[in-house]
Tab-separated table of C-alpha atoms in Angstrom:
chain	number	residue	atom	x	y	z
A	5	VAL	CA	0.071	0.047	0.058
A	6	GLY	CA	3.007	2.312	0.076
A	7	ARG	CA	6.732	2.561	0.939
A	8	ILE	CA	8.989	3.633	3.746
A	9	THR	CA	10.285	6.937	2.395
A	10	GLY	CA	12.396	8.296	5.305
A	11	MET	CA	14.066	7.218	8.539
A	12	VAL	CA	15.962	9.324	11.136
A	13	ASP	CA	17.667	7.738	14.097
A	14	VAL	CA	15.340	4.771	14.118
A	15	LYS	CA	15.738	2.171	16.786
A	16	TRP	CA	13.400	-0.738	16.427
A	17	SER	CA	11.818	-2.674	19.284
A	18	ASP	CA	14.189	-4.979	21.032
A	19	ASP	CA	11.503	-7.675	21.376
A	20	PRO	CA	13.213	-10.810	19.944
A	21	ARG	CA	9.890	-11.822	18.424
A	22	TYR	CA	9.734	-8.618	16.345
A	23	LEU	CA	11.429	-8.607	12.905
A	24	PRO	CA	12.298	-5.044	11.743
A	25	PRO	CA	11.651	-4.266	8.092
A	26	PRO	CA	14.370	-3.438	5.627
A	27	ASP	CA	15.265	0.219	5.057
A	28	PHE	CA	12.903	1.934	2.548
A	29	ALA	CA	10.916	-1.288	2.058
A	30	HIS	CA	7.470	-1.647	0.518
A	31	VAL	CA	4.719	-1.295	3.107
A	32	PRO	CA	2.279	-4.292	2.990
A	33	LEU	CA	-1.145	-4.680	4.668
A	34	ASP	CA	-1.101	-5.848	8.239
A	35	ARG	CA	2.643	-4.851	8.742
A	36	LYS	CA	3.261	-3.725	12.242
A	37	TYR	CA	5.911	-0.987	12.966
A	38	ILE	CA	7.241	-0.925	16.503
A	39	LEU	CA	9.807	1.899	17.155
A	40	SER	CA	11.636	2.363	20.454
A	41	SER	CA	12.890	5.855	19.214
A	42	GLY	CA	13.457	7.937	16.146
A	43	LEU	CA	11.216	8.954	13.176
A	44	LEU	CA	9.824	6.842	10.384
A	45	GLU	CA	7.986	8.197	7.314
A	46	ILE	CA	5.461	6.089	5.378
A	47	THR	CA	4.024	7.347	2.012
A	48	TYR	CA	0.846	5.559	1.084
A	49	ASP	CA	0.033	5.036	-2.557
A	50	SER	CA	-3.028	7.197	-1.960
A	51	GLY	CA	-0.679	10.221	-1.420
A	52	ALA	CA	-1.007	10.308	2.382
A	53	LYS	CA	2.279	10.682	4.321
A	54	VAL	CA	2.632	9.535	7.847
A	55	ILE	CA	5.519	10.155	10.244
A	56	LEU	CA	5.667	7.806	13.190
A	57	GLU	CA	7.492	9.241	16.301
A	58	GLY	CA	8.936	6.544	18.628
A	59	PRO	CA	8.243	5.019	20.986
A	60	CYS	CA	5.368	3.926	18.833
A	61	THR	CA	3.378	0.955	17.678
A	62	TYR	CA	1.495	1.263	14.413
A	63	GLU	CA	-0.187	-1.342	12.183
A	64	VAL	CA	-1.210	-0.880	8.539
A	65	GLU	CA	-4.875	-1.857	8.336
A	66	SER	CA	-5.937	-0.635	4.878
A	67	THR	CA	-4.860	1.206	1.777
A	68	ALA	CA	-5.813	4.461	3.523
A	69	GLY	CA	-5.174	4.067	7.228
A	70	GLY	CA	-3.866	2.195	10.174
A	71	TYR	CA	-4.114	1.409	13.896
A	72	LEU	CA	-2.068	3.485	16.306
A	73	ALA	CA	-1.812	1.399	19.574
A	74	LEU	CA	0.763	3.653	21.212
A	75	GLY	CA	2.837	6.722	20.546
A	76	LYS	CA	2.569	9.626	18.108
A	77	LEU	CA	2.036	10.202	14.470
A	78	THR	CA	1.630	13.086	12.126
A	79	ALA	CA	-0.288	12.718	8.861
A	80	ARG	CA	-0.769	14.762	5.755
A	81	VAL	CA	-2.820	14.099	2.695
A	82	GLU	CA	-1.160	15.316	-0.537
A	83	LYS	CA	-3.578	14.226	-3.301
A	84	LYS	CA	-7.118	15.716	-3.794
A	85	ARG	CA	-9.992	13.436	-2.702
A	86	SER	CA	-11.640	13.550	-6.139
A	87	GLU	CA	-8.263	12.466	-7.790
A	88	VAL	CA	-7.747	9.529	-5.571
A	89	ARG	CA	-11.404	8.331	-5.776
A	90	SER	CA	-11.335	8.453	-9.547
A	91	GLN	CA	-8.050	6.475	-9.600
A	92	ARG	CA	-9.398	3.842	-7.185
A	93	SER	CA	-12.908	3.263	-8.344
A	94	GLY	CA	-13.542	4.971	-11.626
A	95	HIS	CA	-16.237	7.077	-9.900
A	96	SER	CA	-16.990	10.485	-11.217
A	97	PRO	CA	-15.145	13.274	-9.327
A	98	LEU	CA	-18.714	14.522	-8.520
A	99	SER	CA	-19.688	11.266	-6.897
A	100	PRO	CA	-21.179	11.719	-3.430
A	101	LEU	CA	-19.800	8.408	-2.160
A	102	PRO	CA	-17.533	8.855	0.859
A	103	SER	CA	-13.887	8.135	0.242
A	104	PRO	CA	-11.654	9.364	3.106
A	105	LEU	CA	-8.068	9.571	2.047
A	106	PHE	CA	-6.672	8.643	5.421
A	107	SER	CA	-7.909	7.589	8.832
A	108	VAL	CA	-6.267	6.564	12.115
A	109	ARG	CA	-7.858	4.163	14.478
A	110	THR	CA	-6.799	4.117	18.153
A	111	PRO	CA	-8.020	2.058	21.199
A	112	THR	CA	-10.605	4.701	21.899
A	113	ALA	CA	-11.284	6.726	18.729
A	114	VAL	CA	-11.225	6.952	14.975
A	115	ILE	CA	-9.755	10.093	13.364
A	116	THR	CA	-10.645	10.633	9.633
A	117	ASP	CA	-9.109	13.344	7.483
A	118	LEU	CA	-11.209	15.889	5.588
A	119	GLY	CA	-8.323	17.147	3.573
A	120	THR	CA	-5.878	18.016	6.280
A	121	GLU	CA	-2.662	17.664	8.327
A	122	PHE	CA	-3.045	16.441	11.847
A	123	GLY	CA	-1.245	14.659	14.767
A	124	VAL	CA	-2.536	11.780	16.938
A	125	GLU	CA	-1.164	10.655	20.219
A	126	VAL	CA	-2.001	7.557	22.347
A	127	ASP	CA	-0.681	7.029	25.856
A	128	LYS	CA	-0.039	3.733	27.563
A	129	ALA	CA	-3.625	3.682	28.995
A	130	GLY	CA	-4.981	3.921	25.440
A	131	ALA	CA	-6.261	7.460	25.812
A	132	SER	CA	-6.364	9.320	22.454
A	133	LYS	CA	-5.911	12.939	21.431
A	134	THR	CA	-5.764	14.604	18.013
A	135	HIS	CA	-4.398	17.999	16.967
A	136	VAL	CA	-5.312	19.749	13.706
A	137	PHE	CA	-2.501	21.756	11.998
A	138	GLN	CA	-4.240	22.298	8.575
A	139	GLY	CA	-7.704	21.635	7.154
A	140	ARG	CA	-10.312	19.573	9.144
A	141	VAL	CA	-10.697	16.125	10.639
A	142	GLU	CA	-13.682	14.147	12.042
A	143	MET	CA	-13.064	12.449	15.375
A	144	ARG	CA	-15.534	9.768	16.697
A	145	LEU	CA	-15.480	7.330	19.561
A	146	ALA	CA	-14.457	3.848	18.717
A	147	ASP	CA	-17.237	2.432	20.910
A	148	GLY	CA	-20.470	4.101	21.448
A	149	GLY	CA	-20.546	6.102	24.653
A	150	GLN	CA	-23.374	7.324	26.849
A	151	GLY	CA	-22.092	10.814	26.760
A	152	GLU	CA	-22.475	13.412	24.015
A	153	PRO	CA	-21.073	14.060	21.498
A	154	LEU	CA	-20.042	10.778	19.900
A	155	THR	CA	-18.540	12.561	16.783
A	156	ILE	CA	-16.939	16.053	16.461
A	157	GLN	CA	-15.352	17.942	13.598
A	158	LEU	CA	-12.172	19.841	14.284
A	159	GLY	CA	-10.523	22.657	12.423
A	160	VAL	CA	-7.225	24.386	12.374
A	161	GLY	CA	-5.783	24.979	15.844
A	162	GLU	CA	-8.292	22.688	17.639
A	163	SER	CA	-7.756	19.421	19.390
A	164	GLY	CA	-10.073	16.598	20.527
A	165	GLN	CA	-9.638	13.920	23.090
A	166	VAL	CA	-11.495	11.084	24.535
A	167	GLU	CA	-12.697	11.731	28.112
A	168	HIS	CA	-14.097	8.922	30.272
A	169	GLY	CA	-17.388	10.056	31.890
A	170	ALA	CA	-17.951	10.453	35.494
A	171	ASP	CA	-20.129	8.243	37.714
A	172	GLY	CA	-19.544	5.266	35.493
A	173	ARG	CA	-20.851	6.882	32.300
A	174	GLY	CA	-19.283	5.974	29.011
A	175	PRO	CA	-16.571	8.002	27.256
A	176	THR	CA	-17.176	11.261	25.323
A	177	LEU	CA	-15.227	13.751	23.277
A	178	LEU	CA	-13.915	17.052	24.404
A	179	ARG	CA	-12.825	19.900	22.187
A	180	GLY	CA	-9.766	21.963	23.022
A	181	GLU	CA	-6.785	23.938	21.581
A	182	ALA	CA	-4.183	22.113	19.504
A	183	ASP	CA	-0.621	21.814	20.934
A	184	PRO	CA	1.901	21.486	18.115
A	185	THR	CA	4.809	21.330	20.663
A	186	ALA	CA	3.412	17.975	21.787
A	187	PHE	CA	4.857	16.520	18.601
A	188	SER	CA	8.213	16.534	16.848
A	189	SER	CA	8.691	19.673	14.796
A	190	VAL	CA	9.038	17.472	11.702
A	191	ARG	CA	6.169	17.553	9.180
A	192	PRO	CA	5.467	14.928	6.566
A	193	GLY	CA	7.638	15.641	3.531
A	194	GLN	CA	10.383	17.442	5.474
A	195	LEU	CA	12.195	14.322	6.740
A	196	ALA	CA	15.031	14.540	4.309
A	197	GLN	CA	15.823	18.030	5.404
A	198	VAL	CA	15.666	16.969	9.023
A	199	ALA	CA	17.773	13.995	8.376
A	200	GLU	CA	20.496	16.241	6.852
A	201	GLU	CA	20.340	18.639	9.812
A	202	ARG	CA	20.646	15.786	12.330
A	203	ARG	CA	23.493	14.272	10.172
A	204	LEU	CA	25.437	17.528	10.497
A	205	LYS	CA	24.566	18.154	14.134
A	206	PRO	CA	27.832	16.609	15.456
A	207	PHE	CA	29.772	18.757	13.021
A	208	ARG	CA	28.042	21.985	14.120
A	209	ARG	CA	28.709	21.046	17.717
A	210	TRP	CA	32.353	20.502	16.791
A	211	GLN	CA	32.585	23.839	15.035
A	212	ALA	CA	31.458	25.625	18.244
A	213	PHE	CA	34.028	23.767	20.244
A	214	SER	CA	36.702	24.581	17.734
A	215	GLU	CA	35.981	28.299	17.878
A	216	GLU	CA	36.186	28.169	21.613
A	217	LEU	CA	39.376	26.230	21.700
A	218	ARG	CA	41.356	28.376	19.395
A	219	ASN	CA	40.933	31.403	21.678
A	220	ARG	CA	42.681	29.729	24.705
A	221	ASP	CA	45.726	31.569	25.938
A	222	ASP	CA	47.546	28.260	26.721
A	223	LEU	CA	47.055	26.848	23.296
A	224	LEU	CA	50.451	26.633	21.451
A	225	ALA	CA	49.358	24.956	18.191
A	226	TYR	CA	45.981	23.651	17.026
A	227	TYR	CA	45.621	21.468	13.856
A	228	ASP	CA	41.937	20.905	13.278
A	229	PHE	CA	42.603	18.673	10.206
A	230	GLN	CA	40.097	20.520	7.922
A	231	PRO	CA	41.656	20.952	4.462
A	232	ASP	CA	42.409	24.365	3.104
A	233	GLU	CA	40.973	24.308	-0.348
A	234	SER	CA	43.417	26.844	-1.568
A	235	ASP	CA	46.297	24.484	-0.668
A	236	ARG	CA	45.385	20.964	0.429
A	237	SER	CA	49.146	20.135	1.003
A	238	VAL	CA	49.184	22.379	4.077
A	239	LEU	CA	47.884	21.540	7.528
A	240	ARG	CA	46.774	24.757	9.053
A	241	ASN	CA	47.569	25.873	12.598
A	242	ARG	CA	44.341	27.441	13.914
A	243	ALA	CA	45.762	28.727	17.137
A	244	ALA	CA	46.690	32.404	17.583
A	245	THR	CA	50.301	31.538	16.909
A	246	GLY	CA	49.257	31.533	13.258
A	247	THR	CA	50.733	30.301	9.940
A	248	ALA	CA	54.347	30.044	11.212
A	249	PHE	CA	53.367	26.775	12.754
A	250	ASP	CA	51.551	25.417	9.709
A	251	GLY	CA	52.427	21.859	8.791
A	252	ARG	CA	53.502	20.499	5.372
A	253	ILE	CA	51.647	17.300	4.385
A	254	GLY	CA	53.662	14.444	2.833
A	255	ASP	CA	52.072	11.548	1.080
A	256	ALA	CA	48.987	11.415	3.308
A	257	PRO	CA	45.507	11.577	1.764
A	258	TRP	CA	42.553	13.398	3.164
A	259	VAL	CA	39.844	10.991	4.403
A	260	SER	CA	36.665	11.065	6.436
A	261	GLY	CA	36.894	11.828	10.075
A	262	ARG	CA	34.702	11.033	13.069
A	263	PHE	CA	31.450	12.210	11.635
A	264	PRO	CA	30.046	13.728	8.477
A	265	GLY	CA	31.824	17.028	7.616
A	266	LYS	CA	34.897	16.199	9.574
A	267	TYR	CA	38.121	15.274	7.882
A	268	ALA	CA	41.304	13.375	8.953
A	269	LEU	CA	44.603	12.445	7.402
A	270	ARG	CA	45.589	8.787	6.861
A	271	PHE	CA	49.057	7.578	7.528
A	272	GLY	CA	50.776	4.289	7.258
A	273	TRP	CA	53.741	4.373	4.760
A	274	ARG	CA	57.057	6.063	4.390
A	275	GLY	CA	56.630	9.883	3.817
A	276	SER	CA	52.921	9.888	4.788
A	277	GLY	CA	53.520	12.308	7.773
A	278	VAL	CA	53.160	16.015	8.331
A	279	HIS	CA	56.231	18.099	9.107
A	280	VAL	CA	55.856	20.988	11.553
A	281	ASN	CA	58.315	23.415	13.123
A	282	ILE	CA	57.463	24.798	16.609
A	283	PRO	CA	60.627	26.446	17.879
A	284	VAL	CA	59.448	26.800	21.429
A	285	GLU	CA	60.951	25.737	24.845
A	286	CYS	CA	58.685	25.071	27.741
A	287	ARG	CA	58.652	23.267	31.105
A	288	GLN	CA	55.031	22.051	30.720
A	289	LEU	CA	53.311	20.552	27.676
A	290	THR	CA	50.047	18.722	26.785
A	291	LEU	CA	49.514	16.830	23.544
A	292	ALA	CA	46.093	15.493	22.584
A	293	ALA	CA	44.617	14.053	19.416
A	294	TRP	CA	41.896	11.823	18.027
A	295	VAL	CA	43.215	8.609	16.330
A	296	LYS	CA	41.801	5.558	14.633
A	297	LEU	CA	44.191	2.710	14.122
A	298	ASP	CA	44.110	0.370	11.157
A	299	TYR	CA	46.751	-1.716	12.875
A	300	LEU	CA	48.130	-2.108	16.345
A	301	PRO	CA	52.074	-2.189	16.615
A	302	SER	CA	53.260	-5.603	17.279
A	303	ALA	CA	56.712	-7.160	17.651
A	304	ARG	CA	55.468	-10.287	15.934
A	305	ALA	CA	54.635	-8.271	12.863
A	306	GLY	CA	57.926	-6.482	12.812
A	307	GLN	CA	56.628	-2.982	13.690
A	308	CYS	CA	56.791	-2.115	17.396
A	309	HIS	CA	55.966	1.585	17.317
A	310	SER	CA	53.561	4.054	15.774
A	311	SER	CA	54.613	7.703	15.918
A	312	MET	CA	52.061	10.266	16.966
A	313	LEU	CA	54.491	13.286	17.130
A	314	MET	CA	58.235	12.943	17.231
A	315	SER	CA	61.095	15.507	17.196
A	316	ASP	CA	63.347	15.340	14.156
A	317	GLY	CA	66.503	13.221	14.811
A	318	PHE	CA	65.199	12.144	18.203
A	319	TRP	CA	67.745	9.350	18.515
A	320	GLY	CA	70.477	11.875	18.230
A	321	SER	CA	69.745	12.557	21.912
A	322	ARG	CA	69.605	16.326	21.820
A	323	PRO	CA	68.346	17.641	25.193
A	324	GLY	CA	64.705	18.456	25.319
A	325	GLN	CA	63.630	16.470	22.257
A	326	MET	CA	60.419	14.439	22.743
A	327	HIS	CA	58.432	11.658	21.280
A	328	TRP	CA	54.913	10.599	21.708
A	329	ARG	CA	53.918	7.248	20.234
A	330	ILE	CA	51.774	4.116	20.363
A	331	ILE	CA	53.809	1.043	21.136
A	332	GLN	CA	53.151	-2.736	21.250
A	333	GLU	CA	49.556	-3.848	21.444
A	334	GLY	CA	48.122	-0.327	21.897
A	335	ALA	CA	50.155	0.866	24.813
A	336	MET	CA	51.328	4.573	24.816
A	337	MET	CA	54.487	6.310	25.619
A	338	PHE	CA	55.775	9.887	26.042
A	339	VAL	CA	59.409	10.693	26.477
A	340	VAL	CA	61.554	13.860	26.776
A	341	HIS	CA	65.333	13.386	26.399
A	342	GLY	CA	67.910	14.755	28.714
A	343	SER	CA	71.558	14.768	27.749
A	344	VAL	CA	71.945	11.142	26.622
A	345	HIS	CA	69.194	9.228	28.325
A	346	ALA	CA	65.478	10.004	28.739
A	347	ILE	CA	64.769	12.269	31.744
A	348	GLY	CA	64.060	10.051	34.690
A	349	PRO	CA	63.822	6.236	34.683
A	350	PRO	CA	62.986	4.247	31.491
A	351	PRO	CA	59.524	5.371	30.245
A	352	PRO	CA	56.621	3.120	31.266
A	353	GLU	CA	54.293	1.548	28.727
A	354	PHE	CA	50.639	2.575	29.700
A	355	SER	CA	48.229	0.042	28.318
A	356	GLY	CA	45.145	2.078	28.125
A	357	GLY	CA	42.946	0.014	25.850
A	358	LEU	CA	43.634	1.400	22.340
A	359	ARG	CA	41.658	-0.728	19.803
A	360	ARG	CA	41.673	-1.019	15.970
A	361	ASP	CA	38.894	0.547	13.909
A	362	GLN	CA	37.659	2.811	16.757
A	363	TRP	CA	38.097	6.503	17.314
A	364	HIS	CA	40.078	7.189	20.524
A	365	PHE	CA	41.015	10.482	22.229
A	366	ALA	CA	44.695	10.136	23.328
A	367	ALA	CA	46.497	12.746	25.491
A	368	ALA	CA	49.836	13.048	27.254
A	369	THR	CA	50.861	15.785	29.769
A	370	CYS	CA	54.377	16.462	30.967
A	371	ASP	CA	55.280	18.764	33.901
A	372	LEU	CA	59.020	19.016	34.294
A	373	ALA	CA	58.638	21.382	37.223
A	374	ALA	CA	56.665	18.637	39.076
A	375	GLY	CA	58.666	15.715	37.480
A	376	LYS	CA	55.530	14.025	36.255
A	377	THR	CA	54.222	12.534	33.022
A	378	SER	CA	50.612	11.442	32.671
A	379	ILE	CA	48.863	9.444	29.944
A	380	TYR	CA	45.111	9.600	29.118
A	381	LEU	CA	42.700	7.667	26.976
A	382	ASP	CA	39.235	8.790	26.109
A	383	GLY	CA	39.293	11.397	28.909
A	384	ALA	CA	40.482	8.964	31.645
A	385	LEU	CA	43.903	8.816	33.293
A	386	VAL	CA	45.513	5.396	32.479
A	387	GLY	CA	49.082	5.928	33.862
A	388	GLU	CA	51.586	8.340	35.548
A	389	GLN	CA	55.232	8.462	36.033
A	390	VAL	CA	57.007	10.597	38.675
A	391	TYR	CA	60.784	11.292	38.468
A	392	ALA	CA	63.531	13.781	39.377
A	393	VAL	CA	64.308	16.478	36.787
A	394	PRO	CA	67.254	18.907	36.597
A	395	ASP	CA	66.221	22.553	36.999
A	396	SER	CA	67.734	23.320	33.617
A	397	ALA	CA	65.631	20.782	31.760
A	398	ALA	CA	63.154	22.006	29.130
A	399	ILE	CA	60.994	20.548	26.371
A	400	LYS	CA	62.200	21.656	22.932
A	401	LEU	CA	59.637	20.861	20.225
A	402	GLY	CA	61.442	22.412	17.207
A	403	GLY	CA	61.079	20.487	13.942
A	404	ALA	CA	58.907	17.392	14.334
A	405	THR	CA	56.711	15.038	12.273
A	406	ILE	CA	53.069	14.062	12.937
A	407	GLY	CA	52.143	10.478	12.092
A	408	ASP	CA	55.505	9.261	10.670
A	409	TRP	CA	59.147	9.244	11.712
A	410	ASP	CA	62.178	7.629	10.053
A	411	ASP	CA	65.476	6.690	11.706
A	412	PRO	CA	67.899	4.433	9.744
A	413	SER	CA	69.528	3.399	13.002
A	414	MET	CA	66.466	1.622	14.184
A	415	SER	CA	65.543	-1.885	13.378
A	416	PRO	CA	63.976	-3.496	11.460
A	417	ASP	CA	63.625	-0.690	8.907
A	418	GLY	CA	63.717	2.637	10.901
A	419	ARG	CA	60.032	3.494	10.188
A	420	GLN	CA	57.466	4.388	12.873
A	421	GLN	CA	54.327	5.290	10.889
A	422	LEU	CA	51.035	5.689	12.620
A	423	ARG	CA	49.002	3.170	10.704
A	424	GLY	CA	45.612	4.766	10.663
A	425	ARG	CA	43.898	8.153	10.897
A	426	MET	CA	44.383	11.244	12.955
A	427	GLU	CA	42.521	14.476	13.494
A	428	GLU	CA	42.379	17.309	16.050
A	429	LEU	CA	45.934	17.514	17.210
A	430	MET	CA	46.308	20.079	20.115
A	431	VAL	CA	49.539	21.309	21.690
A	432	PHE	CA	49.299	23.294	24.919
A	433	ARG	CA	52.141	25.085	26.754
A	434	ALA	CA	50.619	23.808	30.113
A	435	ALA	CA	50.156	20.504	31.785
A	436	LEU	CA	46.351	20.240	31.692
A	437	SER	CA	44.553	18.852	34.713
A	438	PRO	CA	42.506	15.570	34.560
A	439	ALA	CA	39.428	17.632	34.605
A	440	ASP	CA	40.544	19.735	31.584
A	441	ILE	CA	41.457	16.559	29.679
A	442	ARG	CA	38.046	15.066	30.422
A	443	ARG	CA	36.287	18.212	29.318
A	444	LEU	CA	38.192	18.298	25.983
A	445	PHE	CA	37.017	14.703	25.307
A	446	GLU	CA	33.372	15.353	26.317
A	447	LEU	CA	33.121	18.585	24.298
A	448	GLN	CA	34.293	16.813	21.086
A	449	GLN	CA	32.374	13.632	21.594
A	450	PRO	CA	29.317	13.657	19.222
A	451	GLU	CA	25.998	12.325	20.552
A	452	HIS	CA	25.986	9.121	18.432
A	453	THR	CA	29.520	8.274	19.644
A	454	ARG	CA	28.355	8.851	23.327
A	455	GLU	CA	25.426	6.470	22.807
A	456	GLN	CA	27.669	3.726	21.275
A	457	ARG	CA	30.031	3.907	24.197
């Protein structure tokens, strides 16, 4: 009798006995639709459009209507009555025979369109209410009641509801004012626009976060990983420090990021990194980025490290040089070099649960004044190291590479590519607190990701 013509954030009933329909399938008679949440649009062959708003239970009863047992729907008739009547029966357009284009049956009422757009809601007790947005509807009691009236007509801005009579009397119908706010703001025929708006909602949320972030006084460099269409080989620094800290992209393609509208760079082979130069010395530093790994470093596979950000010539042991990388089986490491050896004891390997094919928010803080390094994953602290540091020690970023690093002296082949995607690299000239790290994670985490977690 029609087709499913739109779906937004639909979650079907988790009842194991219920079999959800395929996306955008045909709509047969007697098909039941049980939504836990979301919006589903059905377009009848008659021209009527219905949007179901979960939680909702709706059954297709005829070519021009259905049974709403629970929840909300909005309906609109798009074809003229005479046009549909002629198509169906061959009757003259002037025929007086009744031919409603759409009707909704509920446990307590029947709502019939008279060329209109209306909403119907049914609560868990089966009580029914209808709201008229355009045109007119007829509302009648499903079972004859002792009260009056048993049938009412409602116009624009009016509502009708079933009211059980006092003193054991049967139900009756009450007229009132329509309340459009009781329904989703979506109207039939607008679902594609709403779906696009919802699709881009995480991106709009991220844009607001990005604008707020780039104004922070402690932000040293900020790479948002959005391509500059005037030169896609440049990774722009969006912090107030400006173009001097822009990065030069090697053989790394632009790919999709965490959500629609967001971009990332993909690394994994020699020369696929981004070279930057940040000629700054500091005693405190925070690095944070979103990463999605295609591959976890493994000694068995011959690659033990994946570089996130590493100073040029790090193994030359120049004081203050640093590296931040993912090591075997998804552990993380952050090291600042002293004169010959790393400052403090050998760096620990913090196993924080990095997984393949999943976006993670990784962060590392270093406070040389306090002699402490901390590692975070998805906003949570997963490891710390405390050590003694000379007063003269400083972190010297200088020339460095994002996502790739080569050193011929290393075995087996000197390569430390990050095999996967990265976006949103932030560099702060401060050691952010655990609360700050958590907030950075939560502000960037889109709604759909939060639900999945």
